[in-house]
Coordinates of C-alpha atoms in Angstrom, one line a residue:
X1 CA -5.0 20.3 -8.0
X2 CA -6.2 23.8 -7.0
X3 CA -2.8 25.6 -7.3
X4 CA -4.2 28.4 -5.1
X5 CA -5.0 26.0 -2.3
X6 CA -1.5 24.3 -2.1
X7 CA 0.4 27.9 -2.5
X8 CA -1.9 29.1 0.4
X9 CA -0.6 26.9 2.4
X10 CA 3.2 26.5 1.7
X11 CA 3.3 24.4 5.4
X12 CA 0.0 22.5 5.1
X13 CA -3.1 22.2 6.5
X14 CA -4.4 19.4 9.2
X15 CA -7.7 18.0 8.9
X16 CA -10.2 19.0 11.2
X17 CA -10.3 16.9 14.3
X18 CA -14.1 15.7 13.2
X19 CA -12.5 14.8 9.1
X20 CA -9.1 13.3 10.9
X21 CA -11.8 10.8 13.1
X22 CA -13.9 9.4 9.8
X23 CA -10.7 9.0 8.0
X24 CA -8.8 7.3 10.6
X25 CA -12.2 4.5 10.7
X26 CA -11.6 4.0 7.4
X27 CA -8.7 2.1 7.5
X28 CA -7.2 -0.9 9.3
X29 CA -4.9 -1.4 12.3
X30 CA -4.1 2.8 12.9
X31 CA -3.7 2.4 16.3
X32 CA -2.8 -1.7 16.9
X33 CA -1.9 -4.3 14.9
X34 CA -3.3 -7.5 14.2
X35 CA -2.5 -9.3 17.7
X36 CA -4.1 -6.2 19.3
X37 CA -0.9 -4.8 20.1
X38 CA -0.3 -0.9 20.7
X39 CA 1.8 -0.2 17.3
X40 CA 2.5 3.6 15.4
X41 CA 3.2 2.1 12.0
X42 CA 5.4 4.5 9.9
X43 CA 6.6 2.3 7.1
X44 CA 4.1 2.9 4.6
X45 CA 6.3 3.2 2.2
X46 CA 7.1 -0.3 2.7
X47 CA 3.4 -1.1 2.1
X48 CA 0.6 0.9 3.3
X49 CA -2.0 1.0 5.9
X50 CA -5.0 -0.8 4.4
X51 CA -8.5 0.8 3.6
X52 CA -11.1 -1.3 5.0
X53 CA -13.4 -1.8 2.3
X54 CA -10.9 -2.8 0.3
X55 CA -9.7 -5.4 2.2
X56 CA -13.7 -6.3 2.8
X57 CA -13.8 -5.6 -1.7
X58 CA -11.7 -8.0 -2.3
X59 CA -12.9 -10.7 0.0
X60 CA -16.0 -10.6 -1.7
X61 CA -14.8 -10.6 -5.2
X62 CA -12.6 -13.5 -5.2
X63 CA -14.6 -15.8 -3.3
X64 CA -16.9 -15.8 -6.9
X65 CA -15.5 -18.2 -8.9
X66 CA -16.4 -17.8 -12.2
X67 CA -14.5 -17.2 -15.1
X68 CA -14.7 -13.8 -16.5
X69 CA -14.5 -14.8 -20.4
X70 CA -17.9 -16.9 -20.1
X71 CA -21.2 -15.1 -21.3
X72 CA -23.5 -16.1 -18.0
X73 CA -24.8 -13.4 -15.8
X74 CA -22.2 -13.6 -13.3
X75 CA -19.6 -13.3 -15.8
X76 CA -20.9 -10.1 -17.1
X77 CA -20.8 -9.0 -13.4
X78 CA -17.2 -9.5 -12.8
X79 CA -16.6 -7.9 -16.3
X80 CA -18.4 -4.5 -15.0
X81 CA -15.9 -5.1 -12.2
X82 CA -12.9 -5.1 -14.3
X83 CA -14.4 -2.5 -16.9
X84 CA -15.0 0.0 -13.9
X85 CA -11.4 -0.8 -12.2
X86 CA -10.0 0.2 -15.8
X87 CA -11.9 3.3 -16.0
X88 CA -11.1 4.2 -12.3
X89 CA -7.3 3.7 -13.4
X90 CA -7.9 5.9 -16.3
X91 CA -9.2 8.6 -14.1
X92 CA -6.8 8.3 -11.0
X93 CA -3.9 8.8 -14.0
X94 CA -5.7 11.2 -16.2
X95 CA -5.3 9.1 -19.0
X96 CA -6.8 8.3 -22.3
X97 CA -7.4 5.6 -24.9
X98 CA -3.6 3.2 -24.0
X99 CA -3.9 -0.4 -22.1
X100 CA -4.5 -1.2 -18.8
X101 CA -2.3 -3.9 -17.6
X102 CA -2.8 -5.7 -14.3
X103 CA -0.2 -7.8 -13.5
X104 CA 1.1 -9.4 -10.1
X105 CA 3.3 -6.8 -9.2
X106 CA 4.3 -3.2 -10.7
X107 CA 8.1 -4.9 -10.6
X108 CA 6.6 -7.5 -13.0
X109 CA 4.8 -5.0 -15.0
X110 CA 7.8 -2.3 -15.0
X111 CA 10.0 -5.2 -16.7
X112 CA 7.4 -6.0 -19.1
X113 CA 7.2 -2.7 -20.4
X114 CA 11.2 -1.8 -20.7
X115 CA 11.5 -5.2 -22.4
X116 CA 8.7 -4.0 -25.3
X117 CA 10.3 -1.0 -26.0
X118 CA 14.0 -2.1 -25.3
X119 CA 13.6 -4.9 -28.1
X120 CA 11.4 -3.2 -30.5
X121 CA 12.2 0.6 -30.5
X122 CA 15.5 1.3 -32.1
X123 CA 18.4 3.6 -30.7
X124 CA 22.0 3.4 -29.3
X125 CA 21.3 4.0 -25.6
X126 CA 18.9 4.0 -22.8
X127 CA 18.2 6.5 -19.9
X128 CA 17.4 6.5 -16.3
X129 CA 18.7 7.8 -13.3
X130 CA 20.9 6.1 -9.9
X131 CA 17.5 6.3 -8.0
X132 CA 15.4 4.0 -9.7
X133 CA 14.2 1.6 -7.7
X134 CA 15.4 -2.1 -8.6
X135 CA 12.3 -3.4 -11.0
X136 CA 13.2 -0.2 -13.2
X137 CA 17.3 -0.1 -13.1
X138 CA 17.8 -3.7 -13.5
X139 CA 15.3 -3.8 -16.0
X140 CA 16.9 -1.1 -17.8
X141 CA 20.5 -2.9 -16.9
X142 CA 19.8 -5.6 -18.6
X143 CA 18.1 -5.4 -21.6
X144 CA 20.7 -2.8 -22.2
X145 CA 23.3 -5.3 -22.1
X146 CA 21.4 -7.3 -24.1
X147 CA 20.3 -5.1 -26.9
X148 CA 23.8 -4.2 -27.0
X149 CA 23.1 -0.6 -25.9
X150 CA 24.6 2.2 -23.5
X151 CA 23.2 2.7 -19.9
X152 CA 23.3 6.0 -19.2
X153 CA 22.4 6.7 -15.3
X154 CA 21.8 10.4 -14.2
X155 CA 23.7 11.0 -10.6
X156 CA 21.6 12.4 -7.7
X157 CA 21.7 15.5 -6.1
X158 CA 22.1 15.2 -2.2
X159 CA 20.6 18.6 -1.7
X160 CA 18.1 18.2 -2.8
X161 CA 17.6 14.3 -2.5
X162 CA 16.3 13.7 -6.0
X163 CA 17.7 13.8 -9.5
X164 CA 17.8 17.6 -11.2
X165 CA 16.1 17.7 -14.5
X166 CA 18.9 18.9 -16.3
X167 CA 21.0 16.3 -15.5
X168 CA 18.5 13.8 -16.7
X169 CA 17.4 15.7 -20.1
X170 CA 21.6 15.9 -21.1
X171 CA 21.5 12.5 -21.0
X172 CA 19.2 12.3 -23.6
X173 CA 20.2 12.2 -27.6
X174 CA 18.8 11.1 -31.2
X175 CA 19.6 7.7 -30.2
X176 CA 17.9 7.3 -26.9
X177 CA 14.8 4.9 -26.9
X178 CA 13.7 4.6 -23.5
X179 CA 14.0 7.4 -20.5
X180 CA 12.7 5.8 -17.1
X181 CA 12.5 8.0 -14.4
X182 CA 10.9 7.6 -11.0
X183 CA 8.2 9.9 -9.9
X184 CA 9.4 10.3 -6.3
X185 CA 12.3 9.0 -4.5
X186 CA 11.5 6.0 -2.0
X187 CA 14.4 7.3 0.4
X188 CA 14.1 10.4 0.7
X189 CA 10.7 11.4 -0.6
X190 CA 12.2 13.9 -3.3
X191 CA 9.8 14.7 -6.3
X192 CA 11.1 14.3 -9.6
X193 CA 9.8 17.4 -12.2
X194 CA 8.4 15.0 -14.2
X195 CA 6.7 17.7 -16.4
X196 CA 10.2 19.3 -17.0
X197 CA 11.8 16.5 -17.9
X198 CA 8.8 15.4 -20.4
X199 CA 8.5 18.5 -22.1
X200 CA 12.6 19.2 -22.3
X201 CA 13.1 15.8 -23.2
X202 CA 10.7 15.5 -25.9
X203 CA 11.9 18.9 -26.8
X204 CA 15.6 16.7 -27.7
X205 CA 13.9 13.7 -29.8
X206 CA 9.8 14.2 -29.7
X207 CA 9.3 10.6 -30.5
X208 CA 11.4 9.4 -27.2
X209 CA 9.6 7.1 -25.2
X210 CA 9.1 7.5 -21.7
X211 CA 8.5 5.6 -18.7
X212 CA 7.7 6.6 -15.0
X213 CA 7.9 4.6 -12.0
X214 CA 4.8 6.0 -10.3
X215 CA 4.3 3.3 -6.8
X216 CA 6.0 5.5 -4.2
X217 CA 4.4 8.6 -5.5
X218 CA 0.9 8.0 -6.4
X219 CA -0.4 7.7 -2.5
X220 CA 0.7 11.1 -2.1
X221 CA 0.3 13.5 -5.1
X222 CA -1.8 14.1 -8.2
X223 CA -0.7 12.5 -11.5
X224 CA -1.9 14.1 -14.4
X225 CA -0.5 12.4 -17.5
X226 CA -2.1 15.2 -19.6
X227 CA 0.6 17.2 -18.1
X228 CA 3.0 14.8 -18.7
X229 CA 1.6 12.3 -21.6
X230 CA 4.1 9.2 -20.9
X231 CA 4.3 6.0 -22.7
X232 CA 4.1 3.9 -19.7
X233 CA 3.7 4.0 -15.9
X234 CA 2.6 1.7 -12.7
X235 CA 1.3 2.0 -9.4
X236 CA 1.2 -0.8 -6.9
X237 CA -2.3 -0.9 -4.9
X238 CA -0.8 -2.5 -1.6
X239 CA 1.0 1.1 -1.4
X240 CA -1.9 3.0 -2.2
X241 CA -4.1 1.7 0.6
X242 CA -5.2 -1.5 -1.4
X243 CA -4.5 -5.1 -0.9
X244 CA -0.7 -6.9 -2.1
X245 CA -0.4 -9.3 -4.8
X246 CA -1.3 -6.7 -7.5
X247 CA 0.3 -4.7 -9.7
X248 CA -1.4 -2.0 -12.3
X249 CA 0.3 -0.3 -15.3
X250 CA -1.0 1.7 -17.7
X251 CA 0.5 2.2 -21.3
X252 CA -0.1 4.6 -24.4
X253 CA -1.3 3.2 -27.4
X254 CA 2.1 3.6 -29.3
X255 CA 3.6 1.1 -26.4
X256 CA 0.6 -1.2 -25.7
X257 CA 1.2 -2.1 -29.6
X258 CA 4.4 -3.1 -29.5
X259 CA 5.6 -6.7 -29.5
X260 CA 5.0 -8.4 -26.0
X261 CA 4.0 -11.6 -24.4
X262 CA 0.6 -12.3 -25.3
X263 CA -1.7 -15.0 -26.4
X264 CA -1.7 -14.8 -30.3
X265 CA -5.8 -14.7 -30.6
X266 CA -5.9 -11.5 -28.2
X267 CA -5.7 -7.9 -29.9
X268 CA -2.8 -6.0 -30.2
X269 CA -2.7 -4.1 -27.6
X270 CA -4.0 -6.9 -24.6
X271 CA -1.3 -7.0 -21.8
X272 CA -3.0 -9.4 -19.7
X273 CA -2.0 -13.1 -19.2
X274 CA -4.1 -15.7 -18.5
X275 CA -7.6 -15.5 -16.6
X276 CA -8.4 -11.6 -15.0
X277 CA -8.3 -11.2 -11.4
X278 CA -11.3 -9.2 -10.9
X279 CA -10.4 -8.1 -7.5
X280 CA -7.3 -6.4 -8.2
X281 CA -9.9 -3.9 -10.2
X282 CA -12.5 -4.0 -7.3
X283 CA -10.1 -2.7 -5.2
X284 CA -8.7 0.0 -7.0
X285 CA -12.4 1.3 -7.6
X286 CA -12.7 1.4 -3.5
X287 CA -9.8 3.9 -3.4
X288 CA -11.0 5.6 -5.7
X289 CA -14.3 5.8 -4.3
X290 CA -12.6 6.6 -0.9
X291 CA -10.7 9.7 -2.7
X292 CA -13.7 10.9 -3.8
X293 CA -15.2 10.5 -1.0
X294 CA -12.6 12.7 1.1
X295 CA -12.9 15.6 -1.6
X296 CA -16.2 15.8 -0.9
X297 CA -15.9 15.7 3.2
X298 CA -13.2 18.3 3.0
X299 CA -14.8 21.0 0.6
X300 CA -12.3 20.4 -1.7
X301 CA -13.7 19.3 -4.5
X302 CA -16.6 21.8 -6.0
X303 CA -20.0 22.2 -5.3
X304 CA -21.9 19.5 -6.7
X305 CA -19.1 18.1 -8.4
X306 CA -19.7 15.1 -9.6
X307 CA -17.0 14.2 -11.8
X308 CA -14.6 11.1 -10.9
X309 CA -11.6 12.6 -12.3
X310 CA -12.5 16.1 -10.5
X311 CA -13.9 14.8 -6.9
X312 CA -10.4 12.2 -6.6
X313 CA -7.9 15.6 -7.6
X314 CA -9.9 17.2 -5.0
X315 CA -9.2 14.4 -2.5
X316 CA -6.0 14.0 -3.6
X317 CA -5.4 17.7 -2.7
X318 CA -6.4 17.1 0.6
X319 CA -4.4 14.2 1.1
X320 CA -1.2 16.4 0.0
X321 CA -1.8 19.2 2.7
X322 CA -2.7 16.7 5.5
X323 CA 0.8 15.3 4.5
X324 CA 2.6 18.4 4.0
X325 CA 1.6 19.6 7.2
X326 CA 2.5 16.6 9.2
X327 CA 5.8 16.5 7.2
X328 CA 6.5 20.0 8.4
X329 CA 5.8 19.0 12.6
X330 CA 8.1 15.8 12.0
X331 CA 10.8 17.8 10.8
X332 CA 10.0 21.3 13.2
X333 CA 8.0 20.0 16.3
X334 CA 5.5 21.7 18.0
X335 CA 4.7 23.1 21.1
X336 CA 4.6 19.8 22.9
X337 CA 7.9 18.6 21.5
X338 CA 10.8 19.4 19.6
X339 CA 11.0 18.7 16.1
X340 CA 13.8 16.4 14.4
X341 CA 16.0 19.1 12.7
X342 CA 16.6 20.5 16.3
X343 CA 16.1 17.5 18.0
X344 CA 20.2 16.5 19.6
X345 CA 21.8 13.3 18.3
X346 CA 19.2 13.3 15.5
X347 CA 20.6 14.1 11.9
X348 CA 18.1 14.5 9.1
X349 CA 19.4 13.5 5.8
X350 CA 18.4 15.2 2.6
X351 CA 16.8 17.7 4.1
X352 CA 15.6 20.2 2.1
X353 CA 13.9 23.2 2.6
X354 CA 10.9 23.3 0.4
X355 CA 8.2 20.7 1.2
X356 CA 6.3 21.5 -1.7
X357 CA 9.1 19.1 -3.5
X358 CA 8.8 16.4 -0.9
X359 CA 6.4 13.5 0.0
X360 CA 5.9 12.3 3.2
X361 CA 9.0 10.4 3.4
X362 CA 12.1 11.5 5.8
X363 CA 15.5 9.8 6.3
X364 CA 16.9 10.6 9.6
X365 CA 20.3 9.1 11.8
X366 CA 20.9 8.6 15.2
X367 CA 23.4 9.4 17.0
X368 CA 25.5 6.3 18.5
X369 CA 23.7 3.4 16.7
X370 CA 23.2 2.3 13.3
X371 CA 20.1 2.4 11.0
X372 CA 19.6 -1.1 11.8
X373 CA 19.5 -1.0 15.6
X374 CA 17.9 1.8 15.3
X375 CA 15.0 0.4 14.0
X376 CA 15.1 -2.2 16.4
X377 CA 15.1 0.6 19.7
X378 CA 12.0 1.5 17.2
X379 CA 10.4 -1.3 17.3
X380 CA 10.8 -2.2 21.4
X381 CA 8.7 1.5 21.8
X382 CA 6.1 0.2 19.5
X383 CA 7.1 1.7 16.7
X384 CA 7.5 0.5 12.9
X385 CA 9.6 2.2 11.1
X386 CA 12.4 0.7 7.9
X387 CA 16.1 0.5 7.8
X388 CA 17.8 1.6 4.5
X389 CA 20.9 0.0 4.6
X390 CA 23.5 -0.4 2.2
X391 CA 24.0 -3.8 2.7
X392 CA 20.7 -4.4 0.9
X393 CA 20.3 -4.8 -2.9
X394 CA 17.0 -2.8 -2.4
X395 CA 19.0 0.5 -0.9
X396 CA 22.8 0.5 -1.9
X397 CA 22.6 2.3 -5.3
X398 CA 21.1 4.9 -4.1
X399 CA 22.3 5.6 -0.6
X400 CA 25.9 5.1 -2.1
X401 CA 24.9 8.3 -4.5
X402 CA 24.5 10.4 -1.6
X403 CA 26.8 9.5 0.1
X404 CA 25.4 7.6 3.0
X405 CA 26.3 3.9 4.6
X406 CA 21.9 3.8 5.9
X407 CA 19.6 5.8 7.0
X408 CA 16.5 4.8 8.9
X409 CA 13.2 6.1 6.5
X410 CA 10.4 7.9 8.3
X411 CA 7.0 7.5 6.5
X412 CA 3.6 8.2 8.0
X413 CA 0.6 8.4 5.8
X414 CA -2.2 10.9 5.9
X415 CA -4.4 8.7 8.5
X416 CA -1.9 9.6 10.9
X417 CA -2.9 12.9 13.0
X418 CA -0.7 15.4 14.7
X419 CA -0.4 13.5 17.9
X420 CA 0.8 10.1 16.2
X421 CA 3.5 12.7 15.0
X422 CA 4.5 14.0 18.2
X423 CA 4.5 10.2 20.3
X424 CA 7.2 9.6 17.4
X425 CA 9.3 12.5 17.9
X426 CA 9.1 12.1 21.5
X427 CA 9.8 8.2 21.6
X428 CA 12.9 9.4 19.0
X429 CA 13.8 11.7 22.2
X430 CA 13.8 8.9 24.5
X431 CA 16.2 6.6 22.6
X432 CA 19.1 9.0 22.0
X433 CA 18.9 9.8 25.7
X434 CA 19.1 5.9 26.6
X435 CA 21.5 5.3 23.7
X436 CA 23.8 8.4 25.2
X437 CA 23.4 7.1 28.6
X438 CA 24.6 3.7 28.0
X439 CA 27.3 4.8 26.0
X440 CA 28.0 7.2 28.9
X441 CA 27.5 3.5 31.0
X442 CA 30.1 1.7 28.9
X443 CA 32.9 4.2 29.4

């Protein structure tokens, strides 16, 4: 990323009304949903808004039906597919040489790679922190327990809503062989320092292996693993304005090698089971290609740049301040309406100060209901929005860290424009008032 552009603009920058129009056509139910219905869908977090040439990509490419590991023409086509999907996942990542492994999920893939290095790395404990999202804590959990080796779990910091470096890098000793960290907290949108906590834990034990936890993240931000070279990381597409039922990973050469399920013909360092799914890298090559695009349509990305690695940072960049900006009218309003931090009967948790530290994800209360009712006065108003609550396995770890019984999580994406922002904080407006005055009712 341009670090003069993002410390330009410490509050953002909107997309031009005439940029904010093409990008909005580019992707799939903005404005409705599939019955036709009038919907703002803020639960991306929960699975993104899709682009529509993915979803068109992948239609295409799965209807062929030939095997990729035959040597007719059509077979070499769908291997071009697969061989430019890799690349593209190379260049999104900044990554060289390692594996690409697509798998059905990044859960199944995140399991995968804590199980090679859990059973084959040696050490007396294992890192992580209390944010992780289930595929990377239980993975960690148990093959912990069943390696026989300490769990050590760095708390959270509540103001800040993330995990401080320090208390992640003291966990860390001689005899740690895996650190898993997320990138970005899925409940309160809190970036990790990943480039901190590479370099200071390598600085401890150089050999350490590390593994990131990239899916909530990578829609929003630049990853640069030359910045921080990791041993292992995934990214799910269906968040990343792709299609579900995929999962990519991508891992060094050091941790592709190590003992895994495979099929005992393949090389050493082949992740993949079974036949390829060419799709899965037809679809990442269509964001890519729609990244690129919007570094070029901004004026991001450099004259005549033609670079896939450069034009997709550029994009990326653009994304980031499009976010950053509507992040920062969510949380202070506008003219037409009062933002959330000053809106009454609204509480914003984890609120901290500096959005260059935050993605596009807010946890907010309301006054006089709980998260899951909430969501439900939500969803009456048209709105789609998730309820982290602690009765579910896929929230309680966390919340209970800071402190919280639920929260209902905010999360627009960068297709969303200023005025889908302020129909949210004024629907938000209109459901304390009708949750105070049927309290008011009641007594």
């Amino acid at each position: 990323m341009a670090a003069s552009s993002l410390t330009r603009y410490p509050e953002g920058l909107l997309f031009p009304e005439d940029l904010m129009r093409a990008v909005r056509q580019r992707f799939l139910q903005v404005e409705h949903d599939h019955h036709g219905r009038e919907r703002l869908y803020f639960d991306n977090a929960g699975g993104s808004l899709r682009l529509q040439a993915a979803v068109e990509r992948m239609g295409q490419v799965d209807a062929v039906p030939d095997n990729t590991e035959r040597i007719h023409e059509v077979a070499r086509e769908l291997q071009g597919v697969q061989a430019t999907g890799a690349g593209d996942l190379r260049a999104l990542l900044n990554a060289q040489g390692g594996s690409v492994y697509a798998a059905l999920t990044a859960s199944g893939a995140m399991f995968d790679m804590v199980r090679a290095v859990a059973e084959n790395v040696p050490g007396t404990n294992m890192v992580t922190t209390v944010l992780e999202h289930p595929s990377s804590f239980d993975a960690m959990e148990r093959y912990a327990r069943q390696t026989g080796r300490e769990l050590r779990v760095a708390p959270s910091n509540p103001a800040t809503g993330g995990v401080d470096v320090d208390a992640i890098v003291r966990l860390v000793d001689e005899g740690t062989c895996l650190l898993n960290v997320i990138y970005a907290s899925n409940i309160s949108g809190a970036k990790l320092d990943l480039v901190q906590i590479v370099e200071r834990a390598r600085a401890v034990k150089p050999d350490l292996y590390i593994i990131v936890d990239a899916v909530q993240h990578a829609p929003h931000g630049l990853i640069d693993l030359q910045a921080t070279p990791v041993d292992g990381i995934n990214i799910a597409p269906y968040k990343f304005f792709g299609c579900r039922g995929s999962g990519l990973a991508w891992l060094s050469d050091r941790a592709a090698a190590l003992p895994h399920h495979k099929l005992a013909g393949k090389a050493p360092d082949f992740w993949d089971l079974g036949s390829a799914a060419p799709w899965q890298f037809a679809v990442l090559t269509e964001i890519m290609d729609y990244v690129c695009w919007l570094g070029d349509a901004s004026g991001v990305a450099a004259p005549g740049a033609s670079g896939r690695r450069e034009r997709f940072a550029a994009g990326m960049e653009r994304i980031l301040l499009h976010e950053r900006a509507l992040l920062a009218r969510l949380l202070d309003g506008s003219a037409e309406v009062p933002g959330l931090r000053a809106m009454e009967g609204v509480q914003v948790y984890l609120d901290h100060g500096d959005l260059a530290r935050r993605d596009l994800i807010i946890a907010i209360g309301l006054s006089g209901i709980d998260c899951t009712e909430a969501v439900h006065e939500y969803g009456m108003r048209g709105v789609t929005v998730y309820e982290r609550s602690a009765a579910s396995i896929y929230s309680r770890r966390m919340l209970e860290s800071f402190g919280l019984l639920g929260a209902v999580r905010v999360s627009p994406l960068h297709c969303h424009s200023p005025a889908d922002v302020d129909r949210f904080l004024q629907i938000t407006q209109d459901i304390v008032r009708d949750v105070a005055a049927r309290s008011l009712a009641v007594a």
